[in-house]
C-alpha cells in the first residue's frame, strides 16, 4: 500500500479507539504523555508514530499492539479501507478533474463516518447495477469529456503537427493506404489481414496489435473507412508516444484507468485526422446556414470523409461546442437485433448537463418515438444499407425540444444486428440563431418521452408498457395531498 494510506488507516483507527473510550485529544495527550498536536497529526494521517510511541498508545488505550498496526478496519470503517487498499485513488488521475488526492484524504480523515456511509452507498448501487471496474473507468472518461465539452485543443494541434511532419494533406480525403505506408515505413509495422480469420473466437474484433513484433492483425470484414480509423489510432499511439495502451479493437478489458484515457486520446486523434477540424467546421456552417434542411446536403458530408457515420457524428460533438458554442447536446448509439423488441443504448455522451434521452438501467422501454429507434427499425425491416432521419423531439413535461439527427447501418460483424447513432441539440435562442432550418415548419415535431413507464402521452400508438412509474407517483401525490388536508383540518 501507499505509505500515505497506511498513515491514514492508522490515524482513523486511533481516532475511533479514542472516541470509543470517550477521550478528547487533550485527554489522550494527558493519558499517554504525547503532545496534543502530535496526536492530531497522527489522526489526520499526516504522521505515523514510531514503534515506541505505538507501544505507549497500545498500553494506555489497552489495545493489543498487533491490532493497532493492523490494516484491518472494523465494519464501520471497512469501506474506506477497501477503497484505499484497492488503489482506486491512484488509478484515476484526479488531477484531470482539478482534484488533489491530499484533499480527498483530508475529507476522509475529518469525517470518516459520513464518508464511510457515502462510500457504502456507492458500493451498494454499483453492486445492484453490476457496475464493473471497466464501467467505472468509462464513466470517469465520459465525465472528463463532458467537463471539457469534448474538445481537446492539444490533440487538434497534434494532428496539425503530424500532417506537417509527414506531409499528409488534410484538404483531401485520407485513405487507408497513405496511413498504412506511414505505419510500415516510419513505425516499423507489419500488416496481416489473414490471421484473425483463422480464429472464430475473434470474430467480433477488428484488430489485434502484437507489440513485440509490431504486427497489426486486421479483420477481413472491415471496410476501408474502418481500416483507415484503425491505422489512424495506431499512428496516434506512436506519434503521441503512448505506452500504456490497449492491444485490441474493440477492447476486451482494461487493466487501469490510463489505458481507458489513452484509448480515448488515440480515438480522438484518429477522428481529428480523418475528419479535419477546418473542413468539417466549414461543412457544418454551410449545412446550418440553409433555411431548409436537405438530406442530400447531410449525406454529402457523410460521403466526403473516409469515415463511418459514427465517427462523423462523434466529430460533431467535438466541433459544435467549441466552434459553434452549441454545448447542450447529446450523442447516442443504439444496437438492435432483428426479430426482437429490445434496443440497447450502449454508448452515450451528454454535454452541459444530463439531457432527457438517456440510458435507463431498470429494464424500462425506451420511447419508440425517438428517431434513434425509428431509423434502426427502418433498416432492420428493409434491405437498404443506410437509413437517416431528422426530427424535433418535444418533451411536453419538461418544456424542452431537441433537434435530433439519426443514422442507422447494419453491424458488419454480427448478422441480423443493426445500430444507429444520433446527435441531439437542445433548441433555444442560440440554436435558432446558429441553425437556420430549426424554424422551418416542414421539419416534423414529435412529442416524446424517456421510457414508456415514465411517459404520460395519452393514446400513444407505439407504447410498449403502461406508465406505471407515473401512475405510482400520482398515487403518492394524492396520498400526500389527503394527509396534508387532514393535518390542516385537525390542527385548528
GROMACS .gro file of C-alpha atoms in nm:
model
  492
    1UNK     CA    1   0.000   0.000   0.000
    2UNK     CA    2   0.094   0.363  -0.042
    3UNK     CA    3   0.262   0.499   0.271
    4UNK     CA    4   0.010   0.784   0.289
    5UNK     CA    5  -0.275   0.533   0.303
    6UNK     CA    6  -0.108   0.335   0.582
    7UNK     CA    7  -0.078   0.657   0.782
    8UNK     CA    8  -0.442   0.739   0.718
    9UNK     CA    9  -0.566   0.396   0.825
   10UNK     CA   10  -0.365   0.412   1.148
   11UNK     CA   11  -0.500   0.761   1.215
   12UNK     CA   12  -0.859   0.653   1.155
   13UNK     CA   13  -0.816   0.359   1.392
   14UNK     CA   14  -0.660   0.573   1.663
   15UNK     CA   15  -0.939   0.830   1.639
   16UNK     CA   16  -1.207   0.561   1.656
   17UNK     CA   17  -1.046   0.393   1.959
   18UNK     CA   18  -1.009   0.729   2.133
   19UNK     CA   19  -1.370   0.832   2.075
   20UNK     CA   20  -1.500   0.486   2.172
   21UNK     CA   21  -1.326   0.533   2.507
   22UNK     CA   22  -1.475   0.879   2.548
   23UNK     CA   23  -1.142   1.061   2.532
   24UNK     CA   24  -1.074   1.403   2.383
   25UNK     CA   25  -0.743   1.472   2.213
   26UNK     CA   26  -0.648   1.666   2.524
   27UNK     CA   27  -0.741   1.368   2.741
   28UNK     CA   28  -0.543   1.124   2.528
   29UNK     CA   29  -0.247   1.360   2.542
   30UNK     CA   30  -0.253   1.362   2.924
   31UNK     CA   31  -0.302   0.985   2.935
   32UNK     CA   32  -0.014   0.898   2.702
   33UNK     CA   33   0.223   1.186   2.764
   34UNK     CA   34   0.229   1.269   2.391
   35UNK     CA   35   0.155   1.622   2.270
   36UNK     CA   36  -0.195   1.706   2.150
   37UNK     CA   37  -0.064   1.849   1.821
   38UNK     CA   38   0.137   1.530   1.756
   39UNK     CA   39  -0.167   1.309   1.817
   40UNK     CA   40  -0.378   1.535   1.595
   41UNK     CA   41  -0.126   1.494   1.312
   42UNK     CA   42  -0.141   1.116   1.356
   43UNK     CA   43  -0.521   1.107   1.345
   44UNK     CA   44  -0.526   1.317   1.028
   45UNK     CA   45  -0.292   1.074   0.855
   46UNK     CA   46  -0.006   1.324   0.843
   47UNK     CA   47   0.232   1.125   1.060
   48UNK     CA   48   0.293   0.763   1.150
   49UNK     CA   49   0.425   0.708   1.506
   50UNK     CA   50   0.747   0.522   1.575
   51UNK     CA   51   0.721   0.176   1.737
   52UNK     CA   52   0.794   0.307   2.087
   53UNK     CA   53   0.509   0.558   2.059
   54UNK     CA   54   0.275   0.285   1.933
   55UNK     CA   55   0.370   0.077   2.239
   56UNK     CA   56   0.268   0.367   2.466
   57UNK     CA   57  -0.065   0.415   2.283
   58UNK     CA   58  -0.131   0.041   2.291
   59UNK     CA   59  -0.061   0.021   2.662
   60UNK     CA   60  -0.260   0.327   2.769
   61UNK     CA   61  -0.559   0.253   2.542
   62UNK     CA   62  -0.549  -0.118   2.632
   63UNK     CA   63  -0.545  -0.230   2.271
   64UNK     CA   64  -0.304  -0.503   2.152
   65UNK     CA   65  -0.007  -0.371   1.954
   66UNK     CA   66  -0.081  -0.602   1.659
   67UNK     CA   67  -0.437  -0.471   1.641
   68UNK     CA   68  -0.312  -0.112   1.643
   69UNK     CA   69  -0.080  -0.163   1.344
   70UNK     CA   70  -0.311  -0.395   1.151
   71UNK     CA   71  -0.453  -0.256   0.825
   72UNK     CA   72  -0.787  -0.415   0.907
   73UNK     CA   73  -1.067  -0.177   0.998
   74UNK     CA   74  -1.388  -0.264   1.176
   75UNK     CA   75  -1.715  -0.270   0.981
   76UNK     CA   76  -1.783   0.099   1.039
   77UNK     CA   77  -1.466   0.200   0.855
   78UNK     CA   78  -1.419  -0.107   0.633
   79UNK     CA   79  -1.543   0.059   0.311
   80UNK     CA   80  -1.277   0.329   0.344
   81UNK     CA   81  -1.013   0.059   0.388
   82UNK     CA   82  -1.142  -0.120   0.076
   83UNK     CA   83  -1.116   0.197  -0.130
   84UNK     CA   84  -0.766   0.275  -0.005
   85UNK     CA   85  -0.634  -0.079  -0.046
   86UNK     CA   86  -0.789  -0.111  -0.394
   87UNK     CA   87  -0.568   0.182  -0.501
   88UNK     CA   88  -0.859   0.326  -0.699
   89UNK     CA   89  -0.749   0.678  -0.599
   90UNK     CA   90  -0.412   0.606  -0.757
   91UNK     CA   91  -0.559   0.454  -1.071
   92UNK     CA   92  -0.776   0.753  -1.156
   93UNK     CA   93  -0.577   1.068  -1.241
   94UNK     CA   94  -0.769   1.302  -1.016
   95UNK     CA   95  -0.568   1.597  -1.143
   96UNK     CA   96  -0.763   1.575  -1.470
   97UNK     CA   97  -1.063   1.698  -1.276
   98UNK     CA   98  -0.867   1.956  -1.077
   99UNK     CA   99  -0.875   1.744  -0.761
  100UNK     CA  100  -0.576   1.680  -0.538
  101UNK     CA  101  -0.557   1.342  -0.372
  102UNK     CA  102  -0.449   1.505  -0.045
  103UNK     CA  103  -0.779   1.694  -0.031
  104UNK     CA  104  -0.975   1.371  -0.055
  105UNK     CA  105  -0.764   1.216   0.219
  106UNK     CA  106  -0.827   1.518   0.441
  107UNK     CA  107  -1.202   1.485   0.384
  108UNK     CA  108  -1.190   1.116   0.476
  109UNK     CA  109  -0.982   1.186   0.787
  110UNK     CA  110  -1.207   1.469   0.908
  111UNK     CA  111  -1.542   1.296   0.859
  112UNK     CA  112  -1.477   0.920   0.841
  113UNK     CA  113  -1.825   0.803   0.942
  114UNK     CA  114  -2.001   1.024   0.686
  115UNK     CA  115  -1.757   0.933   0.411
  116UNK     CA  116  -1.795   0.566   0.502
  117UNK     CA  117  -2.172   0.590   0.469
  118UNK     CA  118  -2.135   0.760   0.132
  119UNK     CA  119  -1.885   0.502   0.003
  120UNK     CA  120  -2.103   0.216   0.125
  121UNK     CA  121  -2.397   0.362  -0.064
  122UNK     CA  122  -2.194   0.392  -0.383
  123UNK     CA  123  -2.072   0.033  -0.348
  124UNK     CA  124  -2.427  -0.096  -0.297
  125UNK     CA  125  -2.552   0.093  -0.602
  126UNK     CA  126  -2.261  -0.041  -0.807
  127UNK     CA  127  -2.337  -0.399  -0.700
  128UNK     CA  128  -2.708  -0.357  -0.772
  129UNK     CA  129  -2.641  -0.247  -1.128
  130UNK     CA  130  -2.345  -0.482  -1.185
  131UNK     CA  131  -2.122  -0.177  -1.218
  132UNK     CA  132  -1.782  -0.317  -1.310
  133UNK     CA  133  -1.440  -0.157  -1.281
  134UNK     CA  134  -1.445  -0.104  -1.657
  135UNK     CA  135  -1.782   0.073  -1.631
  136UNK     CA  136  -1.641   0.299  -1.361
  137UNK     CA  137  -1.339   0.386  -1.576
  138UNK     CA  138  -1.556   0.457  -1.881
  139UNK     CA  139  -1.790   0.675  -1.675
  140UNK     CA  140  -1.486   0.868  -1.550
  141UNK     CA  141  -1.367   0.931  -1.905
  142UNK     CA  142  -1.715   1.047  -2.008
  143UNK     CA  143  -1.714   1.290  -1.716
  144UNK     CA  144  -1.373   1.412  -1.833
  145UNK     CA  145  -1.508   1.463  -2.185
  146UNK     CA  146  -1.813   1.646  -2.056
  147UNK     CA  147  -1.605   1.870  -1.828
  148UNK     CA  148  -1.405   1.980  -2.135
  149UNK     CA  149  -1.706   1.993  -2.371
  150UNK     CA  150  -1.541   1.707  -2.557
  151UNK     CA  151  -1.288   1.936  -2.723
  152UNK     CA  152  -0.914   1.893  -2.669
  153UNK     CA  153  -0.701   2.155  -2.834
  154UNK     CA  154  -0.368   1.978  -2.774
  155UNK     CA  155  -0.493   1.678  -2.974
  156UNK     CA  156  -0.624   1.901  -3.253
  157UNK     CA  157  -0.282   2.070  -3.266
  158UNK     CA  158  -0.105   1.732  -3.263
  159UNK     CA  159  -0.295   1.635  -3.576
  160UNK     CA  160  -0.185   1.955  -3.749
  161UNK     CA  161   0.175   1.895  -3.644
  162UNK     CA  162   0.160   1.534  -3.762
  163UNK     CA  163   0.018   1.632  -4.100
  164UNK     CA  164   0.302   1.879  -4.149
  165UNK     CA  165   0.574   1.637  -4.039
  166UNK     CA  166   0.450   1.354  -4.261
  167UNK     CA  167   0.311   1.572  -4.541
  168UNK     CA  168  -0.047   1.445  -4.508
  169UNK     CA  169  -0.283   1.676  -4.697
  170UNK     CA  170  -0.580   1.743  -4.468
  171UNK     CA  171  -0.769   1.910  -4.753
  172UNK     CA  172  -0.812   1.581  -4.937
  173UNK     CA  173  -0.977   1.258  -4.827
  174UNK     CA  174  -0.744   1.043  -4.618
  175UNK     CA  175  -0.723   0.685  -4.738
  176UNK     CA  176  -0.600   0.371  -4.566
  177UNK     CA  177  -0.303   0.318  -4.799
  178UNK     CA  178  -0.146   0.653  -4.708
  179UNK     CA  179  -0.163   0.579  -4.335
  180UNK     CA  180  -0.053   0.220  -4.386
  181UNK     CA  181   0.263   0.340  -4.557
  182UNK     CA  182   0.344   0.564  -4.259
  183UNK     CA  183   0.292   0.278  -4.013
  184UNK     CA  184   0.518   0.047  -4.215
  185UNK     CA  185   0.790   0.292  -4.318
  186UNK     CA  186   0.809   0.515  -4.011
  187UNK     CA  187   0.697   0.294  -3.722
  188UNK     CA  188   0.810  -0.050  -3.840
  189UNK     CA  189   0.468  -0.216  -3.857
  190UNK     CA  190   0.378  -0.536  -4.040
  191UNK     CA  191   0.016  -0.567  -4.153
  192UNK     CA  192  -0.151  -0.909  -4.152
  193UNK     CA  193  -0.509  -0.936  -4.284
  194UNK     CA  194  -0.540  -1.316  -4.280
  195UNK     CA  195  -0.461  -1.444  -3.930
  196UNK     CA  196  -0.774  -1.325  -3.745
  197UNK     CA  197  -1.000  -1.510  -3.988
  198UNK     CA  198  -0.844  -1.838  -3.868
  199UNK     CA  199  -0.978  -1.786  -3.514
  200UNK     CA  200  -1.357  -1.791  -3.486
  201UNK     CA  201  -1.335  -1.673  -3.125
  202UNK     CA  202  -1.208  -1.336  -3.253
  203UNK     CA  203  -1.493  -1.270  -3.498
  204UNK     CA  204  -1.602  -0.960  -3.307
  205UNK     CA  205  -1.257  -0.799  -3.313
  206UNK     CA  206  -1.147  -0.557  -3.583
  207UNK     CA  207  -0.778  -0.564  -3.497
  208UNK     CA  208  -0.514  -0.704  -3.263
  209UNK     CA  209  -0.172  -0.544  -3.218
  210UNK     CA  210   0.129  -0.756  -3.115
  211UNK     CA  211   0.376  -0.508  -2.958
  212UNK     CA  212   0.689  -0.725  -2.952
  213UNK     CA  213   0.687  -0.787  -3.328
  214UNK     CA  214   0.483  -0.475  -3.420
  215UNK     CA  215   0.241  -0.690  -3.618
  216UNK     CA  216  -0.109  -0.546  -3.667
  217UNK     CA  217  -0.365  -0.820  -3.729
  218UNK     CA  218  -0.670  -0.693  -3.916
  219UNK     CA  219  -1.015  -0.845  -3.962
  220UNK     CA  220  -1.103  -0.927  -4.320
  221UNK     CA  221  -1.455  -0.792  -4.258
  222UNK     CA  222  -1.362  -0.426  -4.216
  223UNK     CA  223  -1.411  -0.173  -4.493
  224UNK     CA  224  -1.166   0.097  -4.599
  225UNK     CA  225  -1.312   0.356  -4.360
  226UNK     CA  226  -1.275   0.124  -4.061
  227UNK     CA  227  -0.925   0.029  -4.168
  228UNK     CA  228  -0.834   0.398  -4.200
  229UNK     CA  229  -0.959   0.467  -3.847
  230UNK     CA  230  -0.761   0.173  -3.705
  231UNK     CA  231  -0.445   0.293  -3.880
  232UNK     CA  232  -0.506   0.646  -3.751
  233UNK     CA  233  -0.537   0.514  -3.394
  234UNK     CA  234  -0.213   0.319  -3.427
  235UNK     CA  235  -0.041   0.631  -3.557
  236UNK     CA  236  -0.178   0.820  -3.257
  237UNK     CA  237  -0.030   0.570  -3.011
  238UNK     CA  238   0.310   0.607  -3.176
  239UNK     CA  239   0.309   0.979  -3.255
  240UNK     CA  240   0.178   1.074  -2.910
  241UNK     CA  241   0.426   0.829  -2.753
  242UNK     CA  242   0.157   0.639  -2.562
  243UNK     CA  243   0.299   0.331  -2.392
  244UNK     CA  244   0.016   0.209  -2.169
  245UNK     CA  245  -0.242   0.114  -2.426
  246UNK     CA  246  -0.495  -0.145  -2.537
  247UNK     CA  247  -0.398  -0.401  -2.799
  248UNK     CA  248  -0.740  -0.499  -2.931
  249UNK     CA  249  -1.013  -0.308  -3.109
  250UNK     CA  250  -1.280  -0.330  -2.985
  251UNK     CA  251  -1.147  -0.354  -2.631
  252UNK     CA  252  -1.176  -0.673  -2.425
  253UNK     CA  253  -1.080  -0.540  -2.083
  254UNK     CA  254  -0.898  -0.250  -1.920
  255UNK     CA  255  -0.624  -0.308  -1.666
  256UNK     CA  256  -0.611   0.051  -1.543
  257UNK     CA  257  -0.758   0.394  -1.598
  258UNK     CA  258  -0.466   0.519  -1.808
  259UNK     CA  259  -0.549   0.262  -2.074
  260UNK     CA  260  -0.905   0.391  -2.094
  261UNK     CA  261  -0.791   0.753  -2.114
  262UNK     CA  262  -0.521   0.675  -2.371
  263UNK     CA  263  -0.771   0.480  -2.579
  264UNK     CA  264  -0.988   0.791  -2.584
  265UNK     CA  265  -0.694   1.015  -2.676
  266UNK     CA  266  -0.598   0.785  -2.964
  267UNK     CA  267  -0.958   0.771  -3.088
  268UNK     CA  268  -0.989   1.148  -3.069
  269UNK     CA  269  -0.665   1.192  -3.264
  270UNK     CA  270  -0.785   0.944  -3.526
  271UNK     CA  271  -1.116   1.124  -3.569
  272UNK     CA  272  -0.945   1.461  -3.598
  273UNK     CA  273  -0.703   1.325  -3.858
  274UNK     CA  274  -0.962   1.157  -4.079
  275UNK     CA  275  -1.218   1.437  -4.031
  276UNK     CA  276  -1.008   1.755  -4.004
  277UNK     CA  277  -1.146   2.039  -3.796
  278UNK     CA  278  -1.121   2.313  -4.059
  279UNK     CA  279  -1.302   2.105  -4.318
  280UNK     CA  280  -1.585   1.970  -4.102
  281UNK     CA  281  -1.640   2.314  -3.944
  282UNK     CA  282  -1.689   2.464  -4.290
  283UNK     CA  283  -1.928   2.182  -4.387
  284UNK     CA  284  -2.139   2.227  -4.072
  285UNK     CA  285  -2.151   2.603  -4.123
  286UNK     CA  286  -2.285   2.557  -4.476
  287UNK     CA  287  -2.538   2.297  -4.358
  288UNK     CA  288  -2.664   2.512  -4.071
  289UNK     CA  289  -2.682   2.824  -4.287
  290UNK     CA  290  -2.966   2.693  -4.501
  291UNK     CA  291  -3.326   2.771  -4.410
  292UNK     CA  292  -3.447   2.428  -4.525
  293UNK     CA  293  -3.281   2.101  -4.423
  294UNK     CA  294  -3.194   1.883  -4.720
  295UNK     CA  295  -3.096   1.523  -4.653
  296UNK     CA  296  -2.873   1.526  -4.962
  297UNK     CA  297  -2.664   1.804  -4.804
  298UNK     CA  298  -2.609   1.593  -4.496
  299UNK     CA  299  -2.520   1.286  -4.699
  300UNK     CA  300  -2.261   1.492  -4.885
  301UNK     CA  301  -2.087   1.544  -4.551
  302UNK     CA  302  -2.110   1.173  -4.465
  303UNK     CA  303  -1.967   1.077  -4.804
  304UNK     CA  304  -1.696   1.343  -4.810
  305UNK     CA  305  -1.481   1.171  -4.548
  306UNK     CA  306  -1.338   0.823  -4.538
  307UNK     CA  307  -1.512   0.759  -4.209
  308UNK     CA  308  -1.813   0.579  -4.067
  309UNK     CA  309  -2.130   0.774  -3.980
  310UNK     CA  310  -2.049   0.715  -3.612
  311UNK     CA  311  -1.707   0.880  -3.647
  312UNK     CA  312  -1.864   1.182  -3.817
  313UNK     CA  313  -2.140   1.212  -3.555
  314UNK     CA  314  -1.874   1.186  -3.284
  315UNK     CA  315  -1.677   1.459  -3.458
  316UNK     CA  316  -1.984   1.682  -3.442
  317UNK     CA  317  -1.968   1.653  -3.062
  318UNK     CA  318  -1.611   1.795  -3.073
  319UNK     CA  319  -1.685   2.079  -3.313
  320UNK     CA  320  -2.032   2.205  -3.217
  321UNK     CA  321  -1.945   2.306  -2.857
  322UNK     CA  322  -1.614   2.471  -2.948
  323UNK     CA  323  -1.671   2.635  -3.286
  324UNK     CA  324  -2.048   2.699  -3.270
  325UNK     CA  325  -2.094   2.737  -2.893
  326UNK     CA  326  -2.368   2.471  -2.903
  327UNK     CA  327  -2.294   2.296  -2.574
  328UNK     CA  328  -2.631   2.149  -2.478
  329UNK     CA  329  -2.615   1.835  -2.686
  330UNK     CA  330  -2.608   1.457  -2.662
  331UNK     CA  331  -2.476   1.161  -2.859
  332UNK     CA  332  -2.643   0.818  -2.853
  333UNK     CA  333  -2.558   0.481  -3.006
  334UNK     CA  334  -2.819   0.205  -3.010
  335UNK     CA  335  -2.795  -0.157  -3.120
  336UNK     CA  336  -3.082  -0.386  -3.213
  337UNK     CA  337  -3.120  -0.750  -3.316
  338UNK     CA  338  -3.372  -0.815  -3.590
  339UNK     CA  339  -3.679  -1.003  -3.474
  340UNK     CA  340  -3.651  -0.883  -3.113
  341UNK     CA  341  -3.817  -0.596  -2.932
  342UNK     CA  342  -3.501  -0.495  -2.745
  343UNK     CA  343  -3.299  -0.180  -2.813
  344UNK     CA  344  -2.971  -0.141  -2.626
  345UNK     CA  345  -2.826   0.203  -2.559
  346UNK     CA  346  -2.458   0.108  -2.543
  347UNK     CA  347  -2.290   0.447  -2.580
  348UNK     CA  348  -2.392   0.797  -2.477
  349UNK     CA  349  -2.240   1.135  -2.414
  350UNK     CA  350  -2.412   1.439  -2.262
  351UNK     CA  351  -2.253   1.781  -2.273
  352UNK     CA  352  -2.353   2.072  -2.049
  353UNK     CA  353  -2.597   1.856  -1.848
  354UNK     CA  354  -2.781   1.524  -1.849
  355UNK     CA  355  -3.020   1.554  -2.142
  356UNK     CA  356  -3.361   1.390  -2.149
  357UNK     CA  357  -3.286   1.093  -2.379
  358UNK     CA  358  -3.051   0.891  -2.160
  359UNK     CA  359  -2.970   0.536  -2.059
  360UNK     CA  360  -3.203   0.359  -1.818
  361UNK     CA  361  -3.075   0.065  -1.612
  362UNK     CA  362  -3.410  -0.062  -1.482
  363UNK     CA  363  -3.520  -0.257  -1.791
  364UNK     CA  364  -3.776   0.002  -1.891
  365UNK     CA  365  -3.881   0.051  -2.252
  366UNK     CA  366  -3.717   0.340  -2.437
  367UNK     CA  367  -3.961   0.570  -2.613
  368UNK     CA  368  -4.033   0.428  -2.960
  369UNK     CA  369  -4.099   0.782  -3.082
  370UNK     CA  370  -3.726   0.859  -3.065
  371UNK     CA  371  -3.586   0.898  -3.415
  372UNK     CA  372  -3.289   0.688  -3.299
  373UNK     CA  373  -3.517   0.385  -3.272
  374UNK     CA  374  -3.721   0.470  -3.581
  375UNK     CA  375  -3.422   0.457  -3.816
  376UNK     CA  376  -3.286   0.138  -3.664
  377UNK     CA  377  -3.626  -0.026  -3.709
  378UNK     CA  378  -3.644   0.103  -4.066
  379UNK     CA  379  -3.311  -0.051  -4.164
  380UNK     CA  380  -3.386  -0.382  -3.990
  381UNK     CA  381  -3.718  -0.405  -4.179
  382UNK     CA  382  -3.571  -0.304  -4.518
  383UNK     CA  383  -3.272  -0.407  -4.725
  384UNK     CA  384  -3.114  -0.060  -4.751
  385UNK     CA  385  -2.755  -0.003  -4.643
  386UNK     CA  386  -2.817   0.328  -4.467
  387UNK     CA  387  -3.121   0.498  -4.316
  388UNK     CA  388  -3.132   0.858  -4.200
  389UNK     CA  389  -3.397   1.082  -4.045
  390UNK     CA  390  -3.430   1.410  -3.859
  391UNK     CA  391  -3.694   1.538  -3.619
  392UNK     CA  392  -3.759   1.785  -3.342
  393UNK     CA  393  -3.820   1.583  -3.026
  394UNK     CA  394  -4.057   1.767  -2.795
  395UNK     CA  395  -4.070   1.675  -2.426
  396UNK     CA  396  -4.408   1.819  -2.313
  397UNK     CA  397  -4.349   1.767  -1.939
  398UNK     CA  398  -4.011   1.940  -1.944
  399UNK     CA  399  -4.094   2.209  -2.198
  400UNK     CA  400  -3.778   2.121  -2.391
  401UNK     CA  401  -3.710   2.045  -2.754
  402UNK     CA  402  -3.412   1.885  -2.928
  403UNK     CA  403  -3.312   1.885  -3.291
  404UNK     CA  404  -3.211   1.522  -3.346
  405UNK     CA  405  -3.027   1.375  -3.646
  406UNK     CA  406  -3.001   0.998  -3.663
  407UNK     CA  407  -2.832   0.749  -3.892
  408UNK     CA  408  -2.858   0.368  -3.900
  409UNK     CA  409  -2.645   0.097  -4.063
  410UNK     CA  410  -2.604  -0.280  -4.041
  411UNK     CA  411  -2.347  -0.419  -3.799
  412UNK     CA  412  -2.072  -0.566  -4.022
  413UNK     CA  413  -1.959  -0.809  -3.752
  414UNK     CA  414  -2.292  -0.954  -3.640
  415UNK     CA  415  -2.562  -1.086  -3.870
  416UNK     CA  416  -2.917  -0.955  -3.816
  417UNK     CA  417  -2.788  -0.679  -3.591
  418UNK     CA  418  -2.817  -0.308  -3.662
  419UNK     CA  419  -2.706   0.011  -3.496
  420UNK     CA  420  -2.797   0.376  -3.501
  421UNK     CA  421  -2.607   0.686  -3.399
  422UNK     CA  422  -2.773   1.014  -3.314
  423UNK     CA  423  -2.682   1.365  -3.217
  424UNK     CA  424  -2.933   1.592  -3.045
  425UNK     CA  425  -2.904   1.966  -2.991
  426UNK     CA  426  -3.127   2.147  -2.743
  427UNK     CA  427  -3.334   2.412  -2.918
  428UNK     CA  428  -3.304   2.755  -2.761
  429UNK     CA  429  -3.246   3.109  -2.885
  430UNK     CA  430  -2.879   3.039  -2.957
  431UNK     CA  431  -2.967   2.726  -3.157
  432UNK     CA  432  -3.218   2.919  -3.364
  433UNK     CA  433  -2.953   3.178  -3.447
  434UNK     CA  434  -2.690   2.919  -3.534
  435UNK     CA  435  -2.910   2.670  -3.723
  436UNK     CA  436  -3.134   2.843  -3.975
  437UNK     CA  437  -3.361   2.548  -4.054
  438UNK     CA  438  -3.478   2.495  -3.694
  439UNK     CA  439  -3.754   2.746  -3.767
  440UNK     CA  440  -3.877   2.564  -4.077
  441UNK     CA  441  -4.234   2.445  -4.033
  442UNK     CA  442  -4.175   2.144  -4.259
  443UNK     CA  443  -3.937   1.994  -4.004
  444UNK     CA  444  -4.153   1.742  -3.817
  445UNK     CA  445  -4.202   1.783  -3.442
  446UNK     CA  446  -4.281   1.470  -3.239
  447UNK     CA  447  -4.392   1.451  -2.876
  448UNK     CA  448  -4.166   1.204  -2.696
  449UNK     CA  449  -4.093   1.066  -2.351
  450UNK     CA  450  -3.793   0.894  -2.197
  451UNK     CA  451  -3.939   0.549  -2.130
  452UNK     CA  452  -4.294   0.417  -2.166
  453UNK     CA  453  -4.310   0.359  -1.792
  454UNK     CA  454  -4.242   0.730  -1.727
  455UNK     CA  455  -4.444   0.880  -2.013
  456UNK     CA  456  -4.791   1.034  -1.985
  457UNK     CA  457  -4.856   1.078  -2.358
  458UNK     CA  458  -5.216   0.965  -2.396
  459UNK     CA  459  -5.310   0.701  -2.656
  460UNK     CA  460  -4.955   0.650  -2.781
  461UNK     CA  461  -4.973   0.404  -3.068
  462UNK     CA  462  -4.614   0.292  -3.005
  463UNK     CA  463  -4.643   0.232  -2.630
  464UNK     CA  464  -4.467  -0.085  -2.513
  465UNK     CA  465  -4.567  -0.073  -2.145
  466UNK     CA  466  -4.810   0.105  -1.916
  467UNK     CA  467  -4.692   0.427  -1.744
  468UNK     CA  468  -4.670   0.255  -1.405
  469UNK     CA  469  -4.399   0.488  -1.270
  470UNK     CA  470  -4.616   0.790  -1.349
  471UNK     CA  471  -4.922   0.620  -1.202
  472UNK     CA  472  -4.734   0.532  -0.881
  473UNK     CA  473  -4.614   0.893  -0.847
  474UNK     CA  474  -4.968   1.027  -0.897
  475UNK     CA  475  -5.095   0.787  -0.631
  476UNK     CA  476  -4.827   0.902  -0.387
  477UNK     CA  477  -4.905   1.267  -0.462
  478UNK     CA  478  -5.275   1.206  -0.393
  479UNK     CA  479  -5.194   1.034  -0.062
  480UNK     CA  480  -4.970   1.327   0.039
  481UNK     CA  481  -5.243   1.573  -0.054
  482UNK     CA  482  -5.501   1.397   0.164
  483UNK     CA  483  -5.254   1.367   0.457
  484UNK     CA  484  -5.178   1.741   0.436
  485UNK     CA  485  -5.555   1.812   0.431
  486UNK     CA  486  -5.601   1.607   0.746
  487UNK     CA  487  -5.309   1.779   0.913
  488UNK     CA  488  -5.468   2.120   0.849
  489UNK     CA  489  -5.817   2.001   0.947
  490UNK     CA  490  -5.719   1.867   1.288
  491UNK     CA  491  -5.461   2.135   1.365
  492UNK     CA  492  -5.728   2.406   1.405
   0.00000   0.00000   0.00000
